[in-house]
Coordinates of C-alpha atoms in Angstrom, one line a residue:
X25 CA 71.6 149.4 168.4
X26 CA 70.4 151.4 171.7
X27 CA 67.1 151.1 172.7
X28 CA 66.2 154.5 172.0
X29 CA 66.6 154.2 168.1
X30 CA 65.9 150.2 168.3
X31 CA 61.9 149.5 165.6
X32 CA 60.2 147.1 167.8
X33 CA 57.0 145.5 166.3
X34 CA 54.4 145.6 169.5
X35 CA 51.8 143.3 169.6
X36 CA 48.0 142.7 171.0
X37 CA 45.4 139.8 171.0
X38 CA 42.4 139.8 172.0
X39 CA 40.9 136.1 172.2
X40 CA 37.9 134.2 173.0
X41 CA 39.7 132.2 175.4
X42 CA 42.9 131.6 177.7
X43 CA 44.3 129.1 174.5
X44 CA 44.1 127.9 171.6
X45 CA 42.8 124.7 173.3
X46 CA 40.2 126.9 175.1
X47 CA 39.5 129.8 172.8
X48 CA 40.3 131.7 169.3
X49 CA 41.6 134.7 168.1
X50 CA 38.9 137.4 168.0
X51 CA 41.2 140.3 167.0
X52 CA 45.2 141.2 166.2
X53 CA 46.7 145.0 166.8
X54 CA 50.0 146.0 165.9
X55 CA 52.4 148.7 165.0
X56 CA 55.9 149.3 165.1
X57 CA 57.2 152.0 167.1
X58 CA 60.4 153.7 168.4
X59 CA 61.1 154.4 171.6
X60 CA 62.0 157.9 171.1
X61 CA 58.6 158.5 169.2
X62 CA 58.5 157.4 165.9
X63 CA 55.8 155.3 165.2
X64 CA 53.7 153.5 162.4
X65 CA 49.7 154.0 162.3
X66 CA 48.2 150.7 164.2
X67 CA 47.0 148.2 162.4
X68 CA 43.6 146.0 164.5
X69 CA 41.9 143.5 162.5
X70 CA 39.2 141.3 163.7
X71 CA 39.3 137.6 163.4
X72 CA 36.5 135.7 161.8
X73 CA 35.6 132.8 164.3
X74 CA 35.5 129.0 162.9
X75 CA 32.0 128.3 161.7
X76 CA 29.5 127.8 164.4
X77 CA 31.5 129.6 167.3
X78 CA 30.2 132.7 168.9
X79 CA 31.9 134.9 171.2
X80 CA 31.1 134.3 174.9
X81 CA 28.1 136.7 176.2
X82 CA 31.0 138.1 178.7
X83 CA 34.2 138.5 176.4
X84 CA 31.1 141.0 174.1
X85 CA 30.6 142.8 177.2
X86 CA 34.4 143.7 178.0
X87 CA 35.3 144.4 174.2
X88 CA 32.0 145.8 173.2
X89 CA 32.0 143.4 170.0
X90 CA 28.9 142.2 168.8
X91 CA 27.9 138.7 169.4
X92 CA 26.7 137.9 166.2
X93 CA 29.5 139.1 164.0
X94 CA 31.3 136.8 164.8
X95 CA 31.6 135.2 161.4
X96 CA 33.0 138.9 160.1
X97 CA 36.4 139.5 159.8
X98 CA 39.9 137.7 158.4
X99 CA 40.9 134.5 158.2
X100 CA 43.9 133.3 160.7
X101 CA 46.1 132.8 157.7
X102 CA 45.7 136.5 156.5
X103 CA 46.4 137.8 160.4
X104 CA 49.6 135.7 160.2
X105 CA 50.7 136.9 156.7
X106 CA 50.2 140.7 158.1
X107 CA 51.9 140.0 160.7
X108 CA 55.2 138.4 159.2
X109 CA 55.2 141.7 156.9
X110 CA 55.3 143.9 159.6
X111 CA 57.8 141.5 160.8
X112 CA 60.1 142.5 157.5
X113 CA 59.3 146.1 157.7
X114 CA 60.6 146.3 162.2
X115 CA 63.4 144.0 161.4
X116 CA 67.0 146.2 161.1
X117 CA 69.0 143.1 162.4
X118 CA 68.9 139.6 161.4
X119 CA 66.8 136.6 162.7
X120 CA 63.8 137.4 164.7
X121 CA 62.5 140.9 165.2
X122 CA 62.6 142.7 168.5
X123 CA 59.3 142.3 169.5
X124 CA 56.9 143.9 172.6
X125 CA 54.3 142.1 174.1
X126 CA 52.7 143.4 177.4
X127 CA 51.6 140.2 179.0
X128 CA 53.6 138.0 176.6
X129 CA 53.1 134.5 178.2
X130 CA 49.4 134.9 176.8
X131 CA 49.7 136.4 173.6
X132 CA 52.9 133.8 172.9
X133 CA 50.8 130.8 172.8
X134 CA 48.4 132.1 170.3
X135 CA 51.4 133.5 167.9
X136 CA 53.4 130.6 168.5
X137 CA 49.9 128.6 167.0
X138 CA 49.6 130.5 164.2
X139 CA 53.0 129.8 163.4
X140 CA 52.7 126.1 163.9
X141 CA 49.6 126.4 161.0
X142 CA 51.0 128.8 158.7
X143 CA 54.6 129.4 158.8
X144 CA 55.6 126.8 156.2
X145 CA 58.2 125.4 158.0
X146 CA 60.0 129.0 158.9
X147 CA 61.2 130.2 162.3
X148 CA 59.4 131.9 164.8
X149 CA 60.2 135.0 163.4
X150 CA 59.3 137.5 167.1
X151 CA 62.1 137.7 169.6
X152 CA 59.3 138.9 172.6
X153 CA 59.9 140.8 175.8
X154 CA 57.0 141.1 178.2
X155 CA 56.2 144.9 179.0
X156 CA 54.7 143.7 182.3
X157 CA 58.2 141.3 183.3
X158 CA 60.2 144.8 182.9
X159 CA 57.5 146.9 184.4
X160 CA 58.1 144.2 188.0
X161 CA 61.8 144.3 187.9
X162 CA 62.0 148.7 187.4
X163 CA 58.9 149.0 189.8
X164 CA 58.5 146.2 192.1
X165 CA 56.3 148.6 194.7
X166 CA 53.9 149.7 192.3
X167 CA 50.6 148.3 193.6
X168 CA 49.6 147.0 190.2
X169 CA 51.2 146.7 186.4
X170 CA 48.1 145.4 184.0
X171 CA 48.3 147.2 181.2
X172 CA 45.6 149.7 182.2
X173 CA 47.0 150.9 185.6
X174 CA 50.6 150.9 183.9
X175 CA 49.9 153.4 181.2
X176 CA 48.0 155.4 183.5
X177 CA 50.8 155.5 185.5
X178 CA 52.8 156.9 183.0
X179 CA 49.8 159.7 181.9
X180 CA 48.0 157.3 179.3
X181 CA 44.6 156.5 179.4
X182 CA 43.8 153.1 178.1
X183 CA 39.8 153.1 176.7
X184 CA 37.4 150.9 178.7
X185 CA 36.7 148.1 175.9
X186 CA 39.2 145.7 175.9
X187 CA 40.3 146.5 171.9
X188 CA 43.3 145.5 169.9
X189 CA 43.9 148.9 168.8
X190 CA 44.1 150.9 171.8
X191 CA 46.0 148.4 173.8
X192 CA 48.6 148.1 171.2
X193 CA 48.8 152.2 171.1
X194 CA 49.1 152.0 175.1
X195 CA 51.7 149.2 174.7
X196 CA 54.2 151.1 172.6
X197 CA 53.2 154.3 174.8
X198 CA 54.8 151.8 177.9
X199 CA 57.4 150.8 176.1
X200 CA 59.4 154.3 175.3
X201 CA 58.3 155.1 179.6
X202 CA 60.3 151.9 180.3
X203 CA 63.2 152.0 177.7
X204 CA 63.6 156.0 179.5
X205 CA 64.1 153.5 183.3
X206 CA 66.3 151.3 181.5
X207 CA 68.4 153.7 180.7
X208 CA 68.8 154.9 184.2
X209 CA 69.7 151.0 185.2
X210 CA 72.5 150.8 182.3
X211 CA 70.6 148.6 180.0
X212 CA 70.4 150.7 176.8
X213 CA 70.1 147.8 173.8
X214 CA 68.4 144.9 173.1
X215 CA 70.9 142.5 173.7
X216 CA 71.9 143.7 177.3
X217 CA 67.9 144.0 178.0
X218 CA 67.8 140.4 177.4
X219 CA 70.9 139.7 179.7
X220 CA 68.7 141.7 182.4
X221 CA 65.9 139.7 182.0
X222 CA 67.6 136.4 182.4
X223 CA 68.2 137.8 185.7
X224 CA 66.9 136.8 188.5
X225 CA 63.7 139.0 189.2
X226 CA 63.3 140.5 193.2
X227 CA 60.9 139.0 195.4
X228 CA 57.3 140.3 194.9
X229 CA 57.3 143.5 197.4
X230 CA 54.9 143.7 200.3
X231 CA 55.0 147.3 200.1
X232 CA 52.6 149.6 198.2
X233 CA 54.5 152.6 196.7
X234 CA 51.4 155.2 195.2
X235 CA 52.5 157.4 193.5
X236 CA 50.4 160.4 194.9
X237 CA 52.9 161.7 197.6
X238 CA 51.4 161.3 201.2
X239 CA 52.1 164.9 202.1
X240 CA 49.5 165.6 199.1
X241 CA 46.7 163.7 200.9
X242 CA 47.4 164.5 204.3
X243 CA 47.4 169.1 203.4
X244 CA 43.6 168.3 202.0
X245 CA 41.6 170.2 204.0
X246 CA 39.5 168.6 206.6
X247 CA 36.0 169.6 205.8
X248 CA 33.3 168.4 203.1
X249 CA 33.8 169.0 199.5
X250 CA 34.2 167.2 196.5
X251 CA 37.6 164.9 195.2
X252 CA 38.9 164.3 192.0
X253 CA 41.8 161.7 191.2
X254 CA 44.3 162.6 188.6
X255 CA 46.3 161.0 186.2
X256 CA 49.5 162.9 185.4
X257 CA 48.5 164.1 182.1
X258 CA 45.5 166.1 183.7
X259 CA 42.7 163.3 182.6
X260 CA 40.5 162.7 185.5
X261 CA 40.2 159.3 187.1
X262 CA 37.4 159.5 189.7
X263 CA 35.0 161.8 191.5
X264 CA 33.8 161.5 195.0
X265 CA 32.6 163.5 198.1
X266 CA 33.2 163.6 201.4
X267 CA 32.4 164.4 205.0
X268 CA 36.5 165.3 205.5
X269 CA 38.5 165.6 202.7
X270 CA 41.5 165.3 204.1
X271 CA 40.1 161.6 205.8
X272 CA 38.0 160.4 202.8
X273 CA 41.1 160.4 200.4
X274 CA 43.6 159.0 203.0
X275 CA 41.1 156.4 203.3
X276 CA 41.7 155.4 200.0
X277 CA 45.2 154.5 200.1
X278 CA 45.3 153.4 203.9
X279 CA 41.9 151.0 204.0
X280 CA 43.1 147.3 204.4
X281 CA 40.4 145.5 201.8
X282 CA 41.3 146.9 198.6
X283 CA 39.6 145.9 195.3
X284 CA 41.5 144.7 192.2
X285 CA 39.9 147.9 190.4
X286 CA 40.7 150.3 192.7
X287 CA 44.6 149.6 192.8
X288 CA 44.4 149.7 189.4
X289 CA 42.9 153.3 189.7
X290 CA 45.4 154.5 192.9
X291 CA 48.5 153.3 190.6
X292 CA 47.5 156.2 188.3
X293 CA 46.6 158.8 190.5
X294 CA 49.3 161.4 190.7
X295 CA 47.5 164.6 192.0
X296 CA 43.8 165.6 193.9
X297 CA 41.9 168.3 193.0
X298 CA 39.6 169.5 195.5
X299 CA 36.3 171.8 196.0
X300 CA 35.5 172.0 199.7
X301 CA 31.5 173.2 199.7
X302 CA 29.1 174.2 202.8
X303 CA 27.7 171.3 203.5
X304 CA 27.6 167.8 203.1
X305 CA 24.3 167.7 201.0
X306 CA 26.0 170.0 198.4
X307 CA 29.3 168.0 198.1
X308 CA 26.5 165.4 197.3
X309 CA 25.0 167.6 194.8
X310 CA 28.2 168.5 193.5
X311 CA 29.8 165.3 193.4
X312 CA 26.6 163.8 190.4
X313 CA 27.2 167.2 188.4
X314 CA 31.3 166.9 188.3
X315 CA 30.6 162.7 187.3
X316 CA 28.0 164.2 184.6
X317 CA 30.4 166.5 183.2
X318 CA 34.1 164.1 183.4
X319 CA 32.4 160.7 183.1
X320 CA 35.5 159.7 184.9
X321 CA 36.0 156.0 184.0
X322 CA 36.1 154.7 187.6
X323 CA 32.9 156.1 188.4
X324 CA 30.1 153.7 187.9
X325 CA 27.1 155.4 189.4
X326 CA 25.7 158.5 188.2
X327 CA 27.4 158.3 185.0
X328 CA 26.3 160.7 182.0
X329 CA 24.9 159.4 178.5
X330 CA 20.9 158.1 180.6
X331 CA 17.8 160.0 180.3
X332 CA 14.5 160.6 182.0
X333 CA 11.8 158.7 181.0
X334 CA 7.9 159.0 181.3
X335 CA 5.0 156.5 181.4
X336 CA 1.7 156.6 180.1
X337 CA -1.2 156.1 182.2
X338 CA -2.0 152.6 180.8
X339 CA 1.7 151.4 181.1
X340 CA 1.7 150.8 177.9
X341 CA 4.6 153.6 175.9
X342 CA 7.4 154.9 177.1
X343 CA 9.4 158.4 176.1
X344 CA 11.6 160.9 177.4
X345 CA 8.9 163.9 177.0
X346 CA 5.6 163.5 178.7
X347 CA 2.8 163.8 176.4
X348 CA 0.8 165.1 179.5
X349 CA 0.6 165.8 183.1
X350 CA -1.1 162.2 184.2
X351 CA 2.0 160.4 182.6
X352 CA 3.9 158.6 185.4
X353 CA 7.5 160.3 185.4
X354 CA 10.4 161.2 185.4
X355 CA 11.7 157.6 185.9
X356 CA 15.1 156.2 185.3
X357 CA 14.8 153.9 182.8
X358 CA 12.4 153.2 180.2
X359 CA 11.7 149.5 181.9
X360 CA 10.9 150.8 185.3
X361 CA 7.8 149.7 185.1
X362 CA 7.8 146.8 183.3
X363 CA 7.4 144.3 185.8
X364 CA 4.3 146.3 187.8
X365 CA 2.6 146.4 184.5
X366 CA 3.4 142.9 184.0
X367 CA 1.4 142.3 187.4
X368 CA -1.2 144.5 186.3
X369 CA -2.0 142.9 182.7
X370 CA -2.4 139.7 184.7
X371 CA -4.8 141.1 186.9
X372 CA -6.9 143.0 184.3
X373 CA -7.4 139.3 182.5
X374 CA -3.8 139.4 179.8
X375 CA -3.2 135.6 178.8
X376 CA -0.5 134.3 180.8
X377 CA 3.0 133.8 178.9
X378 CA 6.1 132.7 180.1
X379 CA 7.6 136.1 179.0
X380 CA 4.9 137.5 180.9
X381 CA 5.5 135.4 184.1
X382 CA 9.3 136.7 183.9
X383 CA 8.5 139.9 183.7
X384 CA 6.0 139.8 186.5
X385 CA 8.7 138.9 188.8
X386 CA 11.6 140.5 187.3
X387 CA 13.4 137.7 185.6
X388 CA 14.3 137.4 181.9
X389 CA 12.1 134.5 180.6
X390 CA 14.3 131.2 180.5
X391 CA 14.4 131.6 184.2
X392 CA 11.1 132.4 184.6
X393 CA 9.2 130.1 187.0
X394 CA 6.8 127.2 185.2
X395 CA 3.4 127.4 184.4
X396 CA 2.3 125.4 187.6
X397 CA 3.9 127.2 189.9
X398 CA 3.9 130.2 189.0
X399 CA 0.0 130.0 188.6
X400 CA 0.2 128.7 192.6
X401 CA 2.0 131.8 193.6
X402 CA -0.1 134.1 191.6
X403 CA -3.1 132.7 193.4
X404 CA -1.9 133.5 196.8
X405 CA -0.7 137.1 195.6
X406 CA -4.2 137.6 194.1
X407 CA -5.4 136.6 197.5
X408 CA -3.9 139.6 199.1
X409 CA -3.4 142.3 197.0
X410 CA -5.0 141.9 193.8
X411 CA -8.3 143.7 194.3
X412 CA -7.4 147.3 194.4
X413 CA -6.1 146.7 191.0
X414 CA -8.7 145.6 189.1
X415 CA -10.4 148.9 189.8
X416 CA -10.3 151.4 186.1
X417 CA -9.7 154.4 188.7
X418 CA -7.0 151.6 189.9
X419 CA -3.6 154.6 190.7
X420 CA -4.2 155.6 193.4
X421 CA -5.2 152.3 195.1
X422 CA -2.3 151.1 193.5
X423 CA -0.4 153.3 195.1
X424 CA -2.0 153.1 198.5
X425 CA -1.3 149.4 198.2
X426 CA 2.7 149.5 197.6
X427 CA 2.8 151.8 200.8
X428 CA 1.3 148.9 202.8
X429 CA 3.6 146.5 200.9
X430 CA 6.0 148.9 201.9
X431 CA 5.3 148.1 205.7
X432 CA 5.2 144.4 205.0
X433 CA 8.8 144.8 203.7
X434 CA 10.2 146.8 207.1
X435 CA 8.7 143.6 208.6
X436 CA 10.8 141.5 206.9
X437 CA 7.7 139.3 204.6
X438 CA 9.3 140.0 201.7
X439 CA 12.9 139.5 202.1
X440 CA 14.4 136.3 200.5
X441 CA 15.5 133.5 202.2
X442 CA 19.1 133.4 203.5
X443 CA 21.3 131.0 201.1
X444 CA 19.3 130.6 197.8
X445 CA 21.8 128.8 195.5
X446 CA 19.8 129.8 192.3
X447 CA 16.5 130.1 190.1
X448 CA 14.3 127.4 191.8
X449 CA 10.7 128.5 192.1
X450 CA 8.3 127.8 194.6
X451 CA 4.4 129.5 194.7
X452 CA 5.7 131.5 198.3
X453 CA 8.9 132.4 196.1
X454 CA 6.7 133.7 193.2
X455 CA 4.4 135.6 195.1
X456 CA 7.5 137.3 197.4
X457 CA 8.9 138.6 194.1
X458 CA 5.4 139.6 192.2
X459 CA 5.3 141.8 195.7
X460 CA 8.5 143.1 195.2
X461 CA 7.4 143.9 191.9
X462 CA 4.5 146.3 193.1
X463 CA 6.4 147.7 195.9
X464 CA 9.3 149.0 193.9
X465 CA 6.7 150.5 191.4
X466 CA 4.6 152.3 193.8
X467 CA 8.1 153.7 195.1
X468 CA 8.8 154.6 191.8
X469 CA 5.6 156.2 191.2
X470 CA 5.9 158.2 194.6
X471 CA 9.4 159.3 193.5
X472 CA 8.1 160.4 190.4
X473 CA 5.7 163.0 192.1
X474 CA 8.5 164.0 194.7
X475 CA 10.6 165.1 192.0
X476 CA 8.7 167.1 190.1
X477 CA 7.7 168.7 193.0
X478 CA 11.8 169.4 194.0
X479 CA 12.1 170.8 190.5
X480 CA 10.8 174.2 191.6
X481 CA 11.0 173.8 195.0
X482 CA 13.5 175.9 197.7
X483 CA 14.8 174.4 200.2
X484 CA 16.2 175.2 203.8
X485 CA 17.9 172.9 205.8
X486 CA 20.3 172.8 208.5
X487 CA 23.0 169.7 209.2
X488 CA 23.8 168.8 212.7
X489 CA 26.4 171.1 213.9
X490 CA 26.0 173.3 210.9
X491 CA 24.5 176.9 209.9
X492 CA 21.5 176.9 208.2
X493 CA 21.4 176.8 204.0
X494 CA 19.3 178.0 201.6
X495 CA 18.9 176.1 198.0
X496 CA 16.6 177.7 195.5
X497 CA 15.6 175.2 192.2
X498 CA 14.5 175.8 188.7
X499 CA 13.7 173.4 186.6
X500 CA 15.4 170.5 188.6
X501 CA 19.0 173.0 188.2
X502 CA 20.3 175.0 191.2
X503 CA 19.9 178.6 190.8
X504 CA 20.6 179.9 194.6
X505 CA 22.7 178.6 197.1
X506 CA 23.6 180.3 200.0
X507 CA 23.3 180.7 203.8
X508 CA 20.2 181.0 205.2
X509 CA 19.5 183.7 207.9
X510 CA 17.3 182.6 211.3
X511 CA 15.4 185.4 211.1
X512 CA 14.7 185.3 207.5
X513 CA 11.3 182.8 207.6
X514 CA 10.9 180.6 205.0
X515 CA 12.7 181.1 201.2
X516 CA 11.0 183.4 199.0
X517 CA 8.5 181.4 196.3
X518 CA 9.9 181.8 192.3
X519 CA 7.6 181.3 189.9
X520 CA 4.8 178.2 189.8
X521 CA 4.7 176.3 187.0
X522 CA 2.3 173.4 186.2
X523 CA 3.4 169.7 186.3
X524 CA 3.9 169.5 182.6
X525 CA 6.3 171.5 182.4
X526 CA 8.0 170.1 185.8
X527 CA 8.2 167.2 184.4
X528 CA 9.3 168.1 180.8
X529 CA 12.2 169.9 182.5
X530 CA 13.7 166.4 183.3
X531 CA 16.9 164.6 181.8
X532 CA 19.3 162.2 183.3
X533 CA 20.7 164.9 185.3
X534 CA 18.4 166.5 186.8
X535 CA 16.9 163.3 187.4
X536 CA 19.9 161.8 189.3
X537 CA 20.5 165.4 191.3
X538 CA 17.2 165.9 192.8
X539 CA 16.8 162.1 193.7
X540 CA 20.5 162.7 195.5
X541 CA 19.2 165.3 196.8
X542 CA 15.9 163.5 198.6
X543 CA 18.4 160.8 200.1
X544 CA 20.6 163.8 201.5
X545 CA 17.7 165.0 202.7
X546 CA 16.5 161.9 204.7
X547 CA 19.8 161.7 205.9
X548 CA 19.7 165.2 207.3
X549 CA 16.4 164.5 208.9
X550 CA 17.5 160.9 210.5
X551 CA 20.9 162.3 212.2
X552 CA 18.8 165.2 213.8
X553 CA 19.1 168.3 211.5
X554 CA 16.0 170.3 210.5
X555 CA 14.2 170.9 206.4
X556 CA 11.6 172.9 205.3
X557 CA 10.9 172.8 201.3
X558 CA 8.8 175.6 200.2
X559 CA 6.7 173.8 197.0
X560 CA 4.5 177.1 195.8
X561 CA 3.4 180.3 197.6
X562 CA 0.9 178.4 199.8
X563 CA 2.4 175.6 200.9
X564 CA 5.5 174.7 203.0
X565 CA 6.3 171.3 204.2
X566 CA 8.6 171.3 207.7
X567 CA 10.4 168.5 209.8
X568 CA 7.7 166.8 210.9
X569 CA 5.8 166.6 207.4
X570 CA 8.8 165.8 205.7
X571 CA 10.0 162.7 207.9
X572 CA 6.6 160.6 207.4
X573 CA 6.5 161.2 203.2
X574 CA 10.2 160.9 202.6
X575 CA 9.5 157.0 204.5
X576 CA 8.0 156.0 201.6
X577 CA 9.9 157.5 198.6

């Protein structure tokens, strides 16, 4: 029977471990499919772990499954009888059913173990081809073939959490792609694809074929904008900026060091869209909205889905709307400040806890330092800084003293030894970290008053080598951007609101694009250009101003 109109039962496990030796089953997809389209509904089903096993803290973080269900689900026995039924229903020839695996050698010792426990004696009822083995004999130049990049290369995004079901659906998706190469190579049923693969495969290719033709890359214009990497179904891969275009995304594909997870991405991309802007500073702007709005699954800063969050004065509630205008916000997480107030309950008298002592110097508590020393270290922290703290009217000493910690840092007191093989405490470690602890408060406190600031502000600023620009914000969003003429002064003023409602105005976005925006603006300042931020009707902060505060925010 051809390939085309051959039922193939497809096949996915997702386990705790490389074998059965080393690991267990934590989840079984399937489906049988057609390579030209039919196909059955998937089937996933979780796997309930022997008593008294959990799943490994990192295998939860790649599929997203929660530790402590790991009693919930079927038994191994039930998993094999669904299987050998699906097995019945695929199978139009006799003996073993043609059966798709994408990375067979691993999923082949787990099947081949179930079979040993529960298949009474039977045959091994799959006849497997590896999706992947094909996939390196049809495209040898393709910089990688993991299931991920593969699918994407053929316009089919695979989800982020490693799941039964959706790598089963990309599986059968693969196989009708490959069958449709096969067919161009003369190998159009099961029995020939099986003489194919007994083959002997090509060498592993040096060369890296992408699939984005080079002429595509190399028409991009050469001037700042904003990238975004396509799949060829449309569904967008990545978004970044750039100085050049046209030398940003060449960069890409030319650059020697090359990560595992961006060949992955370049073997789906098939197109570039592009939006050249202005400036550099607005391909920066541009380049957080576009991330906010895709949530492009190769982008891991900036992404959407995070809000702003506000602190009361004590330090001791956190939400997303301030309840008034001495909360300390907009910050980015609702922990920002856990380890200053940490510091500060141990200075105001809190009794000392080993959860405290971790979150004094930003640790989770089982590798928190020991009574002992951490008592020592505290001690010689106290000795320094302590003082302004203990003050009731203690913010803005507090915030005085992370700007001198701030200088202590530029002078290198603060950094940590070169080397340090793990969590080993010593009282001059301690005290390094319960100053890093302060110092990245105070910075977030600073921040915090910066941005509410931007969120009404206008700003003019010229890049070296570039005409002057005018951006006009409301409410942390952009409402003008345009060029700014020299004879103009400085922008107009909109309307002043009070810091309440600055600071209400915040979410994730607004959060992230404003604090772009005060690193574009440093940047500006420290290659030569010029800013002037106009903050109300009365005041206007230029150059000069602007280079001192933005040191320490």
């Amino acid at each position: 029977m051809r390939l085309a109109d051959l039922d193939v039962l497809v096949i996915d496990c997702q386990t705790t471990g490389a074998t059965p030796a080393l690991g267990d089953l934590l989840e079984v997809g399937w489906t049988i499919a057609r390579a030209r389209g039919e196909q059955e509904d998937v089937v996933a089903r979780r796997v309930a772990l022997p008593e008294g096993k959990r799943i490994p803290r990192i295998i939860s973080k790649l599929t997203g499954l929660d530790r402590a269900a790991a009693g919930e689900g079927d038994q191994p026995s039930s998993i094999w009888s669904g299987l050998r039924e699906a097995a019945a229903r695929a199978s139009s020839l006799r003996g073993a059913v043609p059966t798709v695996i994408h990375f067979a050698r691993f999923e082949l010792v787990f099947l081949r173990d179930l079979h040993a426990r529960f298949g009474d004696g039977d045959a091994f009822p799959f006849d497997v081809v590896c999706a992947h083995d094909i996939a390196r004999r049809l495209l040898p130049d393709l910089p990688r073939r993991g299931l991920r990049a593969l699918a994407g290369y053929f316009g089919h995004g695979v989800e982020l959490e490693r799941r039964s079901a959706s790598h089963t659906e990309a599986t059968a998706y693969v196989w009708r792609k490959l069958v449709d190469e096969l067919r161009a190579r003369d190998v159009s049923d099961w029995s020939e694809l099986r003489a194919w693969l007994e083959t002997k495969a090509p060498p592993p290719s040096r060369r890296r074929a992408f699939p984005l033709p080079r002429e595509r890359r190399l028409a991009l214009p050469d001037a700042p904008g904003v990238y975004r990497m396509l799949r060829s179904n449309g569904d967008i891969l990545y978004v970044g900026k750039a100085t050049s275009l046209k030398q940003r995304v060449s960069n890409h594909f030319t650059q020697g060091k090359t990560t595992e997870r961006a060949l992955e991405m370049l073997t789906q991309v098939h197109d570039i869209r592009v939006t050249p802007t202005a400036t550099v500073l607005e391909a920066a702007l541009l380049e957080t909205d576009e991330i906010k709005l895709h949530d492009p699954p190769y982008n891991v800063q900036l992404r959407r889905d995070r809000s702003a969050w506000f602190v009361s004065p004590d330090l001791d509630e956190a939400r997303e709307i301030p309840a008034t205008a001495r909360w300390i916000g907009p910050l980015p997480s609702r922990w920002a400040m856990t380890s200053f107030a940490a510091v500060r309950a141990l200075a105001l008298g809190a009794e000392p806890t080993p959860a405290l002592f971790g979150r004094a110097v930003g640790v989770p508590p089982s590798f928190a330092p020991d009574a002992d020393t951490f008592v020592a270290g505290w001690a010689s922290f106290v000795e320094r800084h302590v003082a302004p703290m203990r003050s009731r009217t203690w913010w803005g000493r507090f915030v005085k003293a992370s700007k001198v910690l701030l200088r202590l840092l530029g002078e290198g007191s603060l950094e940590e030894g070169e080397g340090t093989p793990d969590w080993s405490w010593d009282p001059d470690r301690v005290r390094r970290h319960l100053e890093r602890s302060v110092l990245q408060g105070g910075q977030l406190a600073r921040r915090a008053r910066w941005l509410a600031v931007l969120a009404d502000a206008s700003v003019v600023f010229r890049e070296a080598d570039s005409r002057p620009r005018k951006l006009r914000f409301e409410g942390g969003d952009i409402l003008v951007a345009e060029d700014h003429l020299a004879d103009s002064g400085d922008p107009a003023c909109g309307p002043t609101r009070n810091r309440l409602a600055r600071m209400a105005s915040f979410d994730g976005a607004r959060y992230d694009r404003l604090r772009v925006l005060t690193t574009e603006l440093k940047r500006v300042l420290s290659e030569g250009g010029d800013v002037a931020i106009v903050v109300d009707c009365r005041r206007a902060l230029r150059t000069d101003r602007l280079v001192r505060a933005l040191t320490t925010i």
